Amino acid sequence: MTEDSQRNFRSVYYEKVGFRGVEEKKSLEILLKDDRLDIEKLCTFSQRFPLPSMYRALVWKVLLGILPPHHESHAQVMMYRKEQYSDVLHALRVVRFVSDATPQVEVYLRMYQLESGKLPRSPSFPRPKAFEQYLNLEDSRLLSHLKTCSAVSKLPYDLWFKRCFAGCLPESSLQRVWDKVVSGSCKILVFVAVEILLTFKIKVMALNSAEKITKFLENIPQDSSDAIVSKAIDLWHKHCGTPVHSA
């Protein structure tokens, strides 16, 4: 039996006996033992599997470029990053782009935008056409209802795409979405938004005004969040394919 066959057999066995994720966790630990972390493989792993909570912070920092691939540099680089954080925050306060009243998620967004040279003159978020495209493919009748109610332009896009569902989904579900975002697949956000509408289709179809639809979507029930994220990931794979490791 080849090494790949053995690995596949173990994965199936672990899943059948209720230990799904054991093999994936071991695979990640092997990747993290390398002297120089392989960014491409970490990205692919993050897109295919949920990251174990004990390794999530480290993997996110490496994928976002906060920490370098080399382990021996991590401590010193983190010290520099803390100084950098203070400097950027001070700059945003001086130009009055953030204040003590600014939500923390907004502060983090502005810091990233300033660092990357993308700080906008206007905070408004453009409505993504991809959202309408995929919603139409999945349920054209639902999209038609939103258009009839003049709700398409008033959906909570800032909450969904600007805040990346922070404040919409509970932390446990949010982490699974951000695993994909951090590893470079921002399109997952579109499919989470589509799946929210599909999950609550009956409720949304019963509402006849843009204001009522938006108000409901800004405060969706939390007990369905894990299922929504799982189905959104399935939709993402359905329309965009499943990432694979490169040789």
PDB file of C-alpha atoms in Angstrom:
ATOM      1  CA  MET A   1       0.000   0.000   0.000  1.00  0.00           C
ATOM      2  CA  THR A   2       1.455   3.367  -0.986  1.00  0.00           C
ATOM      3  CA  GLU A   3       1.928   6.214   1.511  1.00  0.00           C
ATOM      4  CA  ASP A   4      -0.982   8.179  -0.017  1.00  0.00           C
ATOM      5  CA  SER A   5      -3.254   5.115   0.148  1.00  0.00           C
ATOM      6  CA  GLN A   6      -2.328   4.551   3.788  1.00  0.00           C
ATOM      7  CA  ARG A   7      -3.069   8.195   4.570  1.00  0.00           C
ATOM      8  CA  ASN A   8      -6.452   8.025   2.825  1.00  0.00           C
ATOM      9  CA  PHE A   9      -7.316   4.769   4.630  1.00  0.00           C
ATOM     10  CA  ARG A  10      -6.448   6.316   8.010  1.00  0.00           C
ATOM     11  CA  SER A  11      -8.535   9.415   7.228  1.00  0.00           C
ATOM     12  CA  VAL A  12     -11.589   7.300   6.398  1.00  0.00           C
ATOM     13  CA  TYR A  13     -11.064   5.142   9.492  1.00  0.00           C
ATOM     14  CA  TYR A  14     -10.706   8.126  11.841  1.00  0.00           C
ATOM     15  CA  GLU A  15     -13.867   9.714  10.429  1.00  0.00           C
ATOM     16  CA  LYS A  16     -15.870   6.491  10.822  1.00  0.00           C
ATOM     17  CA  VAL A  17     -14.914   6.067  14.488  1.00  0.00           C
ATOM     18  CA  GLY A  18     -15.697   9.682  15.320  1.00  0.00           C
ATOM     19  CA  PHE A  19     -12.230  11.211  15.275  1.00  0.00           C
ATOM     20  CA  ARG A  20     -12.562  13.352  12.177  1.00  0.00           C
ATOM     21  CA  GLY A  21      -9.740  15.845  11.982  1.00  0.00           C
ATOM     22  CA  VAL A  22      -7.092  13.752  13.737  1.00  0.00           C
ATOM     23  CA  GLU A  23      -5.194  13.064  10.522  1.00  0.00           C
ATOM     24  CA  GLU A  24      -5.504  16.695   9.404  1.00  0.00           C
ATOM     25  CA  LYS A  25      -4.134  17.921  12.746  1.00  0.00           C
ATOM     26  CA  LYS A  26      -1.127  15.625  12.387  1.00  0.00           C
ATOM     27  CA  SER A  27      -0.541  16.868   8.843  1.00  0.00           C
ATOM     28  CA  LEU A  28      -0.563  20.470  10.025  1.00  0.00           C
ATOM     29  CA  GLU A  29       1.850  19.699  12.860  1.00  0.00           C
ATOM     30  CA  ILE A  30       4.258  18.208  10.332  1.00  0.00           C
ATOM     31  CA  LEU A  31       4.034  21.393   8.219  1.00  0.00           C
ATOM     32  CA  LEU A  32       4.670  23.556  11.294  1.00  0.00           C
ATOM     33  CA  LYS A  33       7.816  21.620  12.227  1.00  0.00           C
ATOM     34  CA  ASP A  34       9.669  22.779   9.110  1.00  0.00           C
ATOM     35  CA  ASP A  35      12.461  25.279   9.789  1.00  0.00           C
ATOM     36  CA  ARG A  36      11.035  27.391   6.997  1.00  0.00           C
ATOM     37  CA  LEU A  37       7.251  27.210   6.865  1.00  0.00           C
ATOM     38  CA  ASP A  38       5.765  26.491   3.447  1.00  0.00           C
ATOM     39  CA  ILE A  39       3.268  29.324   2.880  1.00  0.00           C
ATOM     40  CA  GLU A  40       1.620  27.695  -0.138  1.00  0.00           C
ATOM     41  CA  LYS A  41       0.941  24.445   1.708  1.00  0.00           C
ATOM     42  CA  LEU A  42      -0.391  26.297   4.753  1.00  0.00           C
ATOM     43  CA  CYS A  43      -2.742  28.249   2.461  1.00  0.00           C
ATOM     44  CA  THR A  44      -3.991  25.076   0.837  1.00  0.00           C
ATOM     45  CA  PHE A  45      -4.483  23.352   4.194  1.00  0.00           C
ATOM     46  CA  SER A  46      -6.441  26.350   5.528  1.00  0.00           C
ATOM     47  CA  GLN A  47      -8.716  26.339   2.506  1.00  0.00           C
ATOM     48  CA  ARG A  48      -9.396  22.590   2.670  1.00  0.00           C
ATOM     49  CA  PHE A  49      -9.763  22.061   6.432  1.00  0.00           C
ATOM     50  CA  PRO A  50     -10.731  24.009   9.592  1.00  0.00           C
ATOM     51  CA  LEU A  51      -7.620  25.077  11.481  1.00  0.00           C
ATOM     52  CA  PRO A  52      -7.217  23.581  14.984  1.00  0.00           C
ATOM     53  CA  SER A  53      -7.750  26.385  17.492  1.00  0.00           C
ATOM     54  CA  MET A  54      -4.358  25.805  19.152  1.00  0.00           C
ATOM     55  CA  TYR A  55      -2.540  26.598  15.886  1.00  0.00           C
ATOM     56  CA  ARG A  56      -4.920  29.152  14.352  1.00  0.00           C
ATOM     57  CA  ALA A  57      -3.214  32.315  15.667  1.00  0.00           C
ATOM     58  CA  LEU A  58       0.233  31.172  14.479  1.00  0.00           C
ATOM     59  CA  VAL A  59      -0.968  30.132  11.023  1.00  0.00           C
ATOM     60  CA  TRP A  60      -2.949  33.345  10.543  1.00  0.00           C
ATOM     61  CA  LYS A  61       0.059  35.476  11.497  1.00  0.00           C
ATOM     62  CA  VAL A  62       2.305  33.643   9.054  1.00  0.00           C
ATOM     63  CA  LEU A  63      -0.207  33.739   6.190  1.00  0.00           C
ATOM     64  CA  LEU A  64      -0.877  37.441   6.735  1.00  0.00           C
ATOM     65  CA  GLY A  65       2.827  38.201   6.708  1.00  0.00           C
ATOM     66  CA  ILE A  66       2.842  39.364  10.323  1.00  0.00           C
ATOM     67  CA  LEU A  67       5.408  36.677  11.074  1.00  0.00           C
ATOM     68  CA  PRO A  68       8.081  35.441   8.631  1.00  0.00           C
ATOM     69  CA  PRO A  69       8.318  31.782   7.563  1.00  0.00           C
ATOM     70  CA  HIS A  70      11.474  31.258   9.657  1.00  0.00           C
ATOM     71  CA  HIS A  71      10.776  30.193  13.266  1.00  0.00           C
ATOM     72  CA  GLU A  72      13.933  31.707  14.736  1.00  0.00           C
ATOM     73  CA  SER A  73      12.823  35.234  13.758  1.00  0.00           C
ATOM     74  CA  HIS A  74       9.354  35.132  15.317  1.00  0.00           C
ATOM     75  CA  ALA A  75      10.128  36.622  18.742  1.00  0.00           C
ATOM     76  CA  GLN A  76      12.067  39.604  17.399  1.00  0.00           C
ATOM     77  CA  VAL A  77       9.600  40.289  14.589  1.00  0.00           C
ATOM     78  CA  MET A  78       6.657  40.266  17.035  1.00  0.00           C
ATOM     79  CA  MET A  79       8.411  42.937  19.078  1.00  0.00           C
ATOM     80  CA  TYR A  80       8.720  45.097  15.956  1.00  0.00           C
ATOM     81  CA  ARG A  81       5.089  44.430  15.048  1.00  0.00           C
ATOM     82  CA  LYS A  82       3.876  45.714  18.423  1.00  0.00           C
ATOM     83  CA  GLU A  83       5.776  48.958  17.867  1.00  0.00           C
ATOM     84  CA  GLN A  84       4.352  49.172  14.353  1.00  0.00           C
ATOM     85  CA  TYR A  85       0.806  48.700  15.698  1.00  0.00           C
ATOM     86  CA  SER A  86       1.233  51.615  18.094  1.00  0.00           C
ATOM     87  CA  ASP A  87       2.633  53.880  15.357  1.00  0.00           C
ATOM     88  CA  VAL A  88      -0.173  53.122  12.867  1.00  0.00           C
ATOM     89  CA  LEU A  89      -2.884  53.567  15.483  1.00  0.00           C
ATOM     90  CA  HIS A  90      -1.397  56.904  16.501  1.00  0.00           C
ATOM     91  CA  ALA A  91      -1.327  58.026  12.848  1.00  0.00           C
ATOM     92  CA  LEU A  92      -5.004  57.181  12.365  1.00  0.00           C
ATOM     93  CA  ARG A  93      -5.921  59.119  15.498  1.00  0.00           C
ATOM     94  CA  VAL A  94      -3.913  62.149  14.379  1.00  0.00           C
ATOM     95  CA  VAL A  95      -5.733  62.306  11.035  1.00  0.00           C
ATOM     96  CA  ARG A  96      -9.000  61.681  12.906  1.00  0.00           C
ATOM     97  CA  PHE A  97      -9.883  58.564  10.970  1.00  0.00           C
ATOM     98  CA  VAL A  98     -10.529  56.643  14.207  1.00  0.00           C
ATOM     99  CA  SER A  99     -11.383  57.647  17.742  1.00  0.00           C
ATOM    100  CA  ASP A 100     -12.154  56.019  21.096  1.00  0.00           C
ATOM    101  CA  ALA A 101     -15.717  55.487  19.850  1.00  0.00           C
ATOM    102  CA  THR A 102     -14.649  53.594  16.708  1.00  0.00           C
ATOM    103  CA  PRO A 103     -15.555  49.860  16.847  1.00  0.00           C
ATOM    104  CA  GLN A 104     -12.455  47.704  17.188  1.00  0.00           C
ATOM    105  CA  VAL A 105     -13.139  45.807  13.957  1.00  0.00           C
ATOM    106  CA  GLU A 106     -13.275  49.162  12.145  1.00  0.00           C
ATOM    107  CA  VAL A 107      -9.956  50.193  13.713  1.00  0.00           C
ATOM    108  CA  TYR A 108      -8.286  47.004  12.485  1.00  0.00           C
ATOM    109  CA  LEU A 109      -9.669  47.525   8.997  1.00  0.00           C
ATOM    110  CA  ARG A 110      -8.414  51.116   8.837  1.00  0.00           C
ATOM    111  CA  MET A 111      -4.979  50.068  10.090  1.00  0.00           C
ATOM    112  CA  TYR A 112      -4.720  47.469   7.346  1.00  0.00           C
ATOM    113  CA  GLN A 113      -5.893  49.951   4.714  1.00  0.00           C
ATOM    114  CA  LEU A 114      -3.382  52.567   5.844  1.00  0.00           C
ATOM    115  CA  GLU A 115      -0.520  50.061   5.825  1.00  0.00           C
ATOM    116  CA  SER A 116      -1.428  48.776   2.360  1.00  0.00           C
ATOM    117  CA  GLY A 117      -2.041  52.223   0.853  1.00  0.00           C
ATOM    118  CA  LYS A 118      -5.760  51.535   0.401  1.00  0.00           C
ATOM    119  CA  LEU A 119      -7.282  53.920   2.938  1.00  0.00           C
ATOM    120  CA  PRO A 120     -10.395  55.219   1.137  1.00  0.00           C
ATOM    121  CA  ARG A 121     -11.647  58.771   1.029  1.00  0.00           C
ATOM    122  CA  SER A 122     -15.142  57.401   1.578  1.00  0.00           C
ATOM    123  CA  PRO A 123     -15.943  54.505   3.943  1.00  0.00           C
ATOM    124  CA  SER A 124     -18.798  53.187   1.774  1.00  0.00           C
ATOM    125  CA  PHE A 125     -18.447  49.651   0.437  1.00  0.00           C
ATOM    126  CA  PRO A 126     -19.319  48.924  -3.222  1.00  0.00           C
ATOM    127  CA  ARG A 127     -22.036  46.298  -3.733  1.00  0.00           C
ATOM    128  CA  PRO A 128     -20.359  43.179  -5.222  1.00  0.00           C
ATOM    129  CA  LYS A 129     -21.971  41.834  -8.386  1.00  0.00           C
ATOM    130  CA  ALA A 130     -20.713  38.326  -7.609  1.00  0.00           C
ATOM    131  CA  PHE A 131     -23.233  38.111  -4.764  1.00  0.00           C
ATOM    132  CA  GLU A 132     -26.175  38.652  -7.129  1.00  0.00           C
ATOM    133  CA  GLN A 133     -24.675  36.293  -9.697  1.00  0.00           C
ATOM    134  CA  TYR A 134     -24.400  33.331  -7.313  1.00  0.00           C
ATOM    135  CA  LEU A 135     -27.693  34.026  -5.560  1.00  0.00           C
ATOM    136  CA  ASN A 136     -29.373  34.006  -8.956  1.00  0.00           C
ATOM    137  CA  LEU A 137     -27.782  30.645  -9.769  1.00  0.00           C
ATOM    138  CA  GLU A 138     -28.910  29.138  -6.477  1.00  0.00           C
ATOM    139  CA  ASP A 139     -32.365  30.693  -6.188  1.00  0.00           C
ATOM    140  CA  SER A 140     -33.505  33.160  -8.843  1.00  0.00           C
ATOM    141  CA  ARG A 141     -36.944  33.481  -7.222  1.00  0.00           C
ATOM    142  CA  LEU A 142     -35.400  34.709  -3.988  1.00  0.00           C
ATOM    143  CA  LEU A 143     -33.320  37.300  -5.846  1.00  0.00           C
ATOM    144  CA  SER A 144     -36.423  38.460  -7.713  1.00  0.00           C
ATOM    145  CA  HIS A 145     -38.227  38.969  -4.407  1.00  0.00           C
ATOM    146  CA  LEU A 146     -35.346  41.109  -3.106  1.00  0.00           C
ATOM    147  CA  LYS A 147     -35.456  43.209  -6.272  1.00  0.00           C
ATOM    148  CA  THR A 148     -39.239  43.584  -6.052  1.00  0.00           C
ATOM    149  CA  CYS A 149     -38.855  44.898  -2.490  1.00  0.00           C
ATOM    150  CA  SER A 150     -36.002  47.207  -3.592  1.00  0.00           C
ATOM    151  CA  ALA A 151     -33.860  45.444  -1.000  1.00  0.00           C
ATOM    152  CA  VAL A 152     -30.846  44.442  -3.111  1.00  0.00           C
ATOM    153  CA  SER A 153     -29.104  47.796  -2.683  1.00  0.00           C
ATOM    154  CA  LYS A 154     -29.935  47.951   1.031  1.00  0.00           C
ATOM    155  CA  LEU A 155     -28.676  44.577   2.242  1.00  0.00           C
ATOM    156  CA  PRO A 156     -26.087  44.708   5.085  1.00  0.00           C
ATOM    157  CA  TYR A 157     -23.063  44.634   2.777  1.00  0.00           C
ATOM    158  CA  ASP A 158     -20.840  46.510   5.238  1.00  0.00           C
ATOM    159  CA  LEU A 159     -21.538  43.897   7.920  1.00  0.00           C
ATOM    160  CA  TRP A 160     -20.961  41.051   5.495  1.00  0.00           C
ATOM    161  CA  PHE A 161     -18.050  42.193   3.347  1.00  0.00           C
ATOM    162  CA  LYS A 162     -16.427  45.130   5.125  1.00  0.00           C
ATOM    163  CA  ARG A 163     -16.465  43.533   8.576  1.00  0.00           C
ATOM    164  CA  CYS A 164     -16.235  40.000   7.169  1.00  0.00           C
ATOM    165  CA  PHE A 165     -19.266  38.922   9.268  1.00  0.00           C
ATOM    166  CA  ALA A 166     -17.766  40.098  12.571  1.00  0.00           C
ATOM    167  CA  GLY A 167     -20.802  40.967  14.677  1.00  0.00           C
ATOM    168  CA  CYS A 168     -23.009  38.750  12.503  1.00  0.00           C
ATOM    169  CA  LEU A 169     -21.687  35.244  13.211  1.00  0.00           C
ATOM    170  CA  PRO A 170     -20.509  33.864  16.582  1.00  0.00           C
ATOM    171  CA  GLU A 171     -16.768  33.474  17.047  1.00  0.00           C
ATOM    172  CA  SER A 172     -16.671  29.700  16.533  1.00  0.00           C
ATOM    173  CA  SER A 173     -18.332  30.011  13.126  1.00  0.00           C
ATOM    174  CA  LEU A 174     -16.480  33.208  12.228  1.00  0.00           C
ATOM    175  CA  GLN A 175     -13.093  31.542  12.687  1.00  0.00           C
ATOM    176  CA  ARG A 176     -13.901  28.944  10.033  1.00  0.00           C
ATOM    177  CA  VAL A 177     -14.782  31.693   7.541  1.00  0.00           C
ATOM    178  CA  TRP A 178     -11.689  33.727   8.369  1.00  0.00           C
ATOM    179  CA  ASP A 179      -9.478  30.643   7.878  1.00  0.00           C
ATOM    180  CA  LYS A 180     -10.388  30.915   4.200  1.00  0.00           C
ATOM    181  CA  VAL A 181     -10.104  34.718   4.050  1.00  0.00           C
ATOM    182  CA  VAL A 182      -6.688  34.775   5.703  1.00  0.00           C
ATOM    183  CA  SER A 183      -5.415  32.081   3.329  1.00  0.00           C
ATOM    184  CA  GLY A 184      -6.402  34.217   0.341  1.00  0.00           C
ATOM    185  CA  SER A 185      -9.961  33.202  -0.563  1.00  0.00           C
ATOM    186  CA  CYS A 186     -12.067  36.277   0.106  1.00  0.00           C
ATOM    187  CA  LYS A 187     -14.758  34.922  -2.212  1.00  0.00           C
ATOM    188  CA  ILE A 188     -15.966  32.703   0.633  1.00  0.00           C
ATOM    189  CA  LEU A 189     -17.646  35.842   2.015  1.00  0.00           C
ATOM    190  CA  VAL A 190     -19.962  35.963  -0.977  1.00  0.00           C
ATOM    191  CA  PHE A 191     -21.070  32.375  -0.428  1.00  0.00           C
ATOM    192  CA  VAL A 192     -21.685  32.938   3.297  1.00  0.00           C
ATOM    193  CA  ALA A 193     -23.971  35.847   2.376  1.00  0.00           C
ATOM    194  CA  VAL A 194     -25.759  33.723  -0.236  1.00  0.00           C
ATOM    195  CA  GLU A 195     -26.197  30.841   2.216  1.00  0.00           C
ATOM    196  CA  ILE A 196     -27.621  33.149   4.884  1.00  0.00           C
ATOM    197  CA  LEU A 197     -30.353  34.147   2.456  1.00  0.00           C
ATOM    198  CA  LEU A 198     -30.950  30.554   1.369  1.00  0.00           C
ATOM    199  CA  THR A 199     -31.158  29.356   4.972  1.00  0.00           C
ATOM    200  CA  PHE A 200     -33.678  32.021   5.928  1.00  0.00           C
ATOM    201  CA  LYS A 201     -35.508  32.038   2.595  1.00  0.00           C
ATOM    202  CA  ILE A 202     -38.971  31.424   4.101  1.00  0.00           C
ATOM    203  CA  LYS A 203     -38.545  34.295   6.552  1.00  0.00           C
ATOM    204  CA  VAL A 204     -37.145  36.673   3.928  1.00  0.00           C
ATOM    205  CA  MET A 205     -39.856  35.821   1.396  1.00  0.00           C
ATOM    206  CA  ALA A 206     -42.481  36.625   4.025  1.00  0.00           C
ATOM    207  CA  LEU A 207     -41.096  40.150   4.524  1.00  0.00           C
ATOM    208  CA  ASN A 208     -42.327  42.783   2.077  1.00  0.00           C
ATOM    209  CA  SER A 209     -40.069  45.773   2.668  1.00  0.00           C
ATOM    210  CA  ALA A 210     -36.348  46.463   2.316  1.00  0.00           C
ATOM    211  CA  GLU A 211     -36.187  47.846   5.858  1.00  0.00           C
ATOM    212  CA  LYS A 212     -37.672  44.696   7.429  1.00  0.00           C
ATOM    213  CA  ILE A 213     -35.441  42.391   5.371  1.00  0.00           C
ATOM    214  CA  THR A 214     -32.292  44.315   6.257  1.00  0.00           C
ATOM    215  CA  LYS A 215     -33.184  44.495   9.940  1.00  0.00           C
ATOM    216  CA  PHE A 216     -33.693  40.731  10.056  1.00  0.00           C
ATOM    217  CA  LEU A 217     -30.433  39.980   8.208  1.00  0.00           C
ATOM    218  CA  GLU A 218     -28.474  42.224  10.572  1.00  0.00           C
ATOM    219  CA  ASN A 219     -29.628  40.088  13.515  1.00  0.00           C
ATOM    220  CA  ILE A 220     -29.954  36.535  12.254  1.00  0.00           C
ATOM    221  CA  PRO A 221     -30.497  33.688  14.766  1.00  0.00           C
ATOM    222  CA  GLN A 222     -27.154  32.376  16.022  1.00  0.00           C
ATOM    223  CA  ASP A 223     -28.142  28.722  16.376  1.00  0.00           C
ATOM    224  CA  SER A 224     -27.891  28.119  12.626  1.00  0.00           C
ATOM    225  CA  SER A 225     -24.433  29.647  12.186  1.00  0.00           C
ATOM    226  CA  ASP A 226     -22.362  26.457  12.044  1.00  0.00           C
ATOM    227  CA  ALA A 227     -24.684  24.901   9.469  1.00  0.00           C
ATOM    228  CA  ILE A 228     -24.646  28.111   7.414  1.00  0.00           C
ATOM    229  CA  VAL A 229     -20.844  28.170   7.298  1.00  0.00           C
ATOM    230  CA  SER A 230     -20.621  24.469   6.403  1.00  0.00           C
ATOM    231  CA  LYS A 231     -23.111  24.884   3.550  1.00  0.00           C
ATOM    232  CA  ALA A 232     -21.364  28.086   2.408  1.00  0.00           C
ATOM    233  CA  ILE A 233     -18.064  26.208   2.175  1.00  0.00           C
ATOM    234  CA  ASP A 234     -19.824  23.502   0.134  1.00  0.00           C
ATOM    235  CA  LEU A 235     -21.185  26.209  -2.194  1.00  0.00           C
ATOM    236  CA  TRP A 236     -17.723  27.733  -2.494  1.00  0.00           C
ATOM    237  CA  HIS A 237     -16.266  24.353  -3.484  1.00  0.00           C
ATOM    238  CA  LYS A 238     -19.170  23.745  -5.883  1.00  0.00           C
ATOM    239  CA  HIS A 239     -18.625  26.982  -7.804  1.00  0.00           C
ATOM    240  CA  CYS A 240     -14.865  27.515  -7.353  1.00  0.00           C
ATOM    241  CA  GLY A 241     -13.484  24.005  -6.949  1.00  0.00           C
ATOM    242  CA  THR A 242     -11.507  22.375  -4.126  1.00  0.00           C
ATOM    243  CA  PRO A 243      -7.910  23.601  -3.538  1.00  0.00           C
ATOM    244  CA  VAL A 244      -5.202  20.938  -3.809  1.00  0.00           C
ATOM    245  CA  HIS A 245      -1.561  20.853  -2.763  1.00  0.00           C
ATOM    246  CA  SER A 246       0.867  21.668  -5.504  1.00  0.00           C
ATOM    247  CA  ALA A 247       3.878  19.455  -6.020  1.00  0.00           C
TER     248      ALA A 247
END
